[in-house]
Coordinates of N, CA and C in Angstrom, one line a residue:
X14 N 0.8 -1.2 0.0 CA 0.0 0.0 0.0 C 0.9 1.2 0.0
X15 N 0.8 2.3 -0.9 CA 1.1 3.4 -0.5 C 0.2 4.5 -0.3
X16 N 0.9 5.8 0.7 CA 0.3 6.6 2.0 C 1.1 7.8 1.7
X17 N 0.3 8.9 2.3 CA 1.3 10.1 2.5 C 1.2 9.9 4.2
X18 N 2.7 9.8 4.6 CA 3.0 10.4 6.0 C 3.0 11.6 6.3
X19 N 2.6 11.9 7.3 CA 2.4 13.3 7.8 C 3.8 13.9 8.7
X20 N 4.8 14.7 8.2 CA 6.0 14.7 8.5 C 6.4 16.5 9.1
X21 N 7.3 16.2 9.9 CA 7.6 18.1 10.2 C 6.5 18.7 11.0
X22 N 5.8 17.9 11.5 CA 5.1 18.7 12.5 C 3.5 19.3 11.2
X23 N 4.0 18.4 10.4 CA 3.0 19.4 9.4 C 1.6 18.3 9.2
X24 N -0.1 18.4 9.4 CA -1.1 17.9 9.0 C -1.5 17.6 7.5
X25 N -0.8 16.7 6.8 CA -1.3 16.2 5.9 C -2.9 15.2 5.6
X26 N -3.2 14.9 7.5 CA -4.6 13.9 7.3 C -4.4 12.8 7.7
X27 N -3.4 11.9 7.5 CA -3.1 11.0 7.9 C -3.7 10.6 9.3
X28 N -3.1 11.1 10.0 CA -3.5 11.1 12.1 C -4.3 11.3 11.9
X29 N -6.1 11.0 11.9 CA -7.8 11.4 11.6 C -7.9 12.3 13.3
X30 N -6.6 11.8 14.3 CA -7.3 12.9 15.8 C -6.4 14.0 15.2
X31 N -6.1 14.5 14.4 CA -5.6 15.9 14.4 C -6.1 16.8 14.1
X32 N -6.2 18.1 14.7 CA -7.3 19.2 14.5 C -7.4 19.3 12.9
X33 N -8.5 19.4 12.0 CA -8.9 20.0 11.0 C -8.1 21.5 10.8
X34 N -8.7 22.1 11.8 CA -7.9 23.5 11.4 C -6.0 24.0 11.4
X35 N -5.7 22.5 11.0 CA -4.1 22.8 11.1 C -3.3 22.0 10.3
X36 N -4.3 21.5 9.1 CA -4.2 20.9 7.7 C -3.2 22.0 7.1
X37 N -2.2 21.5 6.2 CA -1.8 22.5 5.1 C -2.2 23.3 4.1
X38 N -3.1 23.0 3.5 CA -3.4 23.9 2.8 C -5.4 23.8 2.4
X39 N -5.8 24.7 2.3 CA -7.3 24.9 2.0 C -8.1 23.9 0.9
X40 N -7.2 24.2 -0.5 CA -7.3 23.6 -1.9 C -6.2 22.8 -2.6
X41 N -6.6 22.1 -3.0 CA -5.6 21.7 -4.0 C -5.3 20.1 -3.0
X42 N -5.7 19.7 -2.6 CA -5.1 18.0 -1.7 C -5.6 17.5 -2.5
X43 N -5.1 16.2 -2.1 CA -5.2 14.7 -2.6 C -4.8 14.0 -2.2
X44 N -5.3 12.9 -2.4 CA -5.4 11.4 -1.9 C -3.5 11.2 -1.9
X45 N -2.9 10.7 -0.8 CA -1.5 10.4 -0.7 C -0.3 11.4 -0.8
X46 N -0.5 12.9 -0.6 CA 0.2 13.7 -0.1 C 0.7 13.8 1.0
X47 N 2.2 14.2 1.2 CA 2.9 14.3 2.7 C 3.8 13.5 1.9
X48 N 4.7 12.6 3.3 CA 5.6 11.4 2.4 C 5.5 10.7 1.9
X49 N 5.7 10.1 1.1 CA 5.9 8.9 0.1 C 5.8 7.7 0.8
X50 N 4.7 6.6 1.8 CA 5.5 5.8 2.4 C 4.9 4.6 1.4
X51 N 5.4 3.6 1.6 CA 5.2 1.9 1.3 C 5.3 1.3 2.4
X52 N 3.6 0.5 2.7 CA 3.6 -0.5 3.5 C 3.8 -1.4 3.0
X53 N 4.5 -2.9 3.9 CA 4.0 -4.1 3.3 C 3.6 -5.0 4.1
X54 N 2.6 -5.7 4.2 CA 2.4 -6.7 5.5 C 1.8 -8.2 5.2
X55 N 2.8 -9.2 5.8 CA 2.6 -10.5 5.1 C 2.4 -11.1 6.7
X56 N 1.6 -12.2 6.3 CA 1.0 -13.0 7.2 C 1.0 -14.7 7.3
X57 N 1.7 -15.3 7.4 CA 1.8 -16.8 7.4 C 1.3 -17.5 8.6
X58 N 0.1 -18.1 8.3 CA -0.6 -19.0 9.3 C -0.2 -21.1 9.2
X59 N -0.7 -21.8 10.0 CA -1.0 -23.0 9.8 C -1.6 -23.4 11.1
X60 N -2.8 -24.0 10.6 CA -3.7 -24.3 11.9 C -4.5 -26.0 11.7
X61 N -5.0 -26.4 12.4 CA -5.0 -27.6 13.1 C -6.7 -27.7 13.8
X62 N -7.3 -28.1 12.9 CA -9.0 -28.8 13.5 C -8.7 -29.6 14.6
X63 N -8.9 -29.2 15.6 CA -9.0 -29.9 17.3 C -10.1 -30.3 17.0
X64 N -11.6 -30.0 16.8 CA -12.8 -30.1 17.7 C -13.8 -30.3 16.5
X65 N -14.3 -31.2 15.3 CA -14.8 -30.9 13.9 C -16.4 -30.4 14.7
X66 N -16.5 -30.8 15.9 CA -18.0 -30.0 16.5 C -18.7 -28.9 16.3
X67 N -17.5 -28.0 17.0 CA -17.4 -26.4 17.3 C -16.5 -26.3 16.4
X68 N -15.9 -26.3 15.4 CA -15.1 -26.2 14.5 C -14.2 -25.2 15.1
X69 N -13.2 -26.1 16.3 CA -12.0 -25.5 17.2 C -10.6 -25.4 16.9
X70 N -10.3 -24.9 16.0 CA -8.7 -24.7 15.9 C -7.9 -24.0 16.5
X71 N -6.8 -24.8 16.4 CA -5.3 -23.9 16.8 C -4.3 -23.9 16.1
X72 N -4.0 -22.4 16.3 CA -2.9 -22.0 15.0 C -1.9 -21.3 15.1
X73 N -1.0 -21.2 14.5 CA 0.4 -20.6 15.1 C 0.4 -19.9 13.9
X74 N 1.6 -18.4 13.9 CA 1.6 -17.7 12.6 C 2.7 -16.7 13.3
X75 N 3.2 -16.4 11.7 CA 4.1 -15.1 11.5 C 3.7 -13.9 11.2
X76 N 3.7 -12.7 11.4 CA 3.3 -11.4 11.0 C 4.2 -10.8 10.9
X77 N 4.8 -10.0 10.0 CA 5.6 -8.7 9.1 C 4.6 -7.9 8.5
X78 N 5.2 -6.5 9.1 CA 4.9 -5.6 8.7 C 5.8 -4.5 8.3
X79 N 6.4 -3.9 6.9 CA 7.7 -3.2 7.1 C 6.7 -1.5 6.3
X80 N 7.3 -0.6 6.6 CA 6.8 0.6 6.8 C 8.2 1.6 6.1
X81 N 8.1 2.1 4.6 CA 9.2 2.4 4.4 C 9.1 3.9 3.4
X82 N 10.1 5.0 4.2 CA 10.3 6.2 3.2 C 11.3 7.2 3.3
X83 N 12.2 8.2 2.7 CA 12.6 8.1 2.7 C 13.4 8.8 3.8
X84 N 12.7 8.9 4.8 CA 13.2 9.2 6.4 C 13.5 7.6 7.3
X85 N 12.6 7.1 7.4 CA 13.3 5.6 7.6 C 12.4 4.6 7.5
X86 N 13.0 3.6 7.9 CA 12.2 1.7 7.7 C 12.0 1.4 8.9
X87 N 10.5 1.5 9.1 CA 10.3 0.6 10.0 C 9.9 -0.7 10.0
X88 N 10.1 -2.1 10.7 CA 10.1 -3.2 10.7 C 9.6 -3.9 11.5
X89 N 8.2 -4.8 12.3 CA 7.5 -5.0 13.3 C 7.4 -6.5 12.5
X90 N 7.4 -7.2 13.5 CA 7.4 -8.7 13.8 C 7.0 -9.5 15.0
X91 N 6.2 -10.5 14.8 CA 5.9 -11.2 15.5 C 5.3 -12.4 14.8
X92 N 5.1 -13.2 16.3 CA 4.7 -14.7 16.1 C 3.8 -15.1 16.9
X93 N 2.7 -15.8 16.7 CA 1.4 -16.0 17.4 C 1.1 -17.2 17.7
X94 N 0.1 -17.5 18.6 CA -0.5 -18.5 18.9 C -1.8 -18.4 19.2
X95 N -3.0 -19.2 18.4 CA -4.4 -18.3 18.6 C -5.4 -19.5 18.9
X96 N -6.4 -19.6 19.7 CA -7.4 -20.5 19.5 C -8.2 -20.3 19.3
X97 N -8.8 -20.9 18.2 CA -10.3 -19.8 17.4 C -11.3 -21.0 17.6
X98 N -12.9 -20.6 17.2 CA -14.0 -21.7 17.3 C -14.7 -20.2 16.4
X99 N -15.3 -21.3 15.3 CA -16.7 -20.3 14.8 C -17.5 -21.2 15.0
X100 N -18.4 -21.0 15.7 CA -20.1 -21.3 15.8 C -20.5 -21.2 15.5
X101 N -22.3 -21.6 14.8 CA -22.6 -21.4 13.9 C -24.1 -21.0 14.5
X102 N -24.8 -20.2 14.0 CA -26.4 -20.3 14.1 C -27.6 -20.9 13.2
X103 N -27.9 -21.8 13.6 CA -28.8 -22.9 12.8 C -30.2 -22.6 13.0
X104 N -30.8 -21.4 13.4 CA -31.7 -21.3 13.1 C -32.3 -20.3 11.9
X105 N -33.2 -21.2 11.0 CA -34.0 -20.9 10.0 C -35.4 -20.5 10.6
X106 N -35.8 -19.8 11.3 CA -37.0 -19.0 11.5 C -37.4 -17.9 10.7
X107 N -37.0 -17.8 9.6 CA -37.3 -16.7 9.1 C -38.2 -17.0 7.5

């Protein structure tokens, strides 16, 4: 994905809590003004049917996310462990 970062103390939009009245300029914006950044964010799972009942898995995973322009690279990583169940609702009353 690319984004304008909001850099220098200056309101390009980006941060949605920042006062309206301290945007740059009145006219003329657009969609990805400010910095130049490139996100990228990858996600590797693999998971495991414990329970085919409650359809209960468990799953382990990698997450990257790198954040890059031409002030610097940011890099966020982790690794998970999750236990999920989707339920279902079987009623047709309608």
């Amino acid at each position: 994905a690319l984004y304008g970062e909001d850099y220098d103390g200056q309101n390009f939009g980006k941060n949605i809590y920042e006062s309206y009245n301290t945007r740059v300029e009145d006219y003329g914006n657009y969609v990805g003004q400010g910095l130049e950044t490139t996100v990228l964010y990858n996600d590797i799972s693999a998971s495991y049917l414990i329970n085919p009942a409650y359809n209960l898995n468990i799953a382990l995973g990698y997450t990257n996310r790198s954040s890059t322009n031409e002030m610097e690279t940011v890099n966020t990583s982790y690794i998970y462990i999750a236990l999920r169940t989707s339920l279902r609702n079987f009623y047709y009353d309608f």
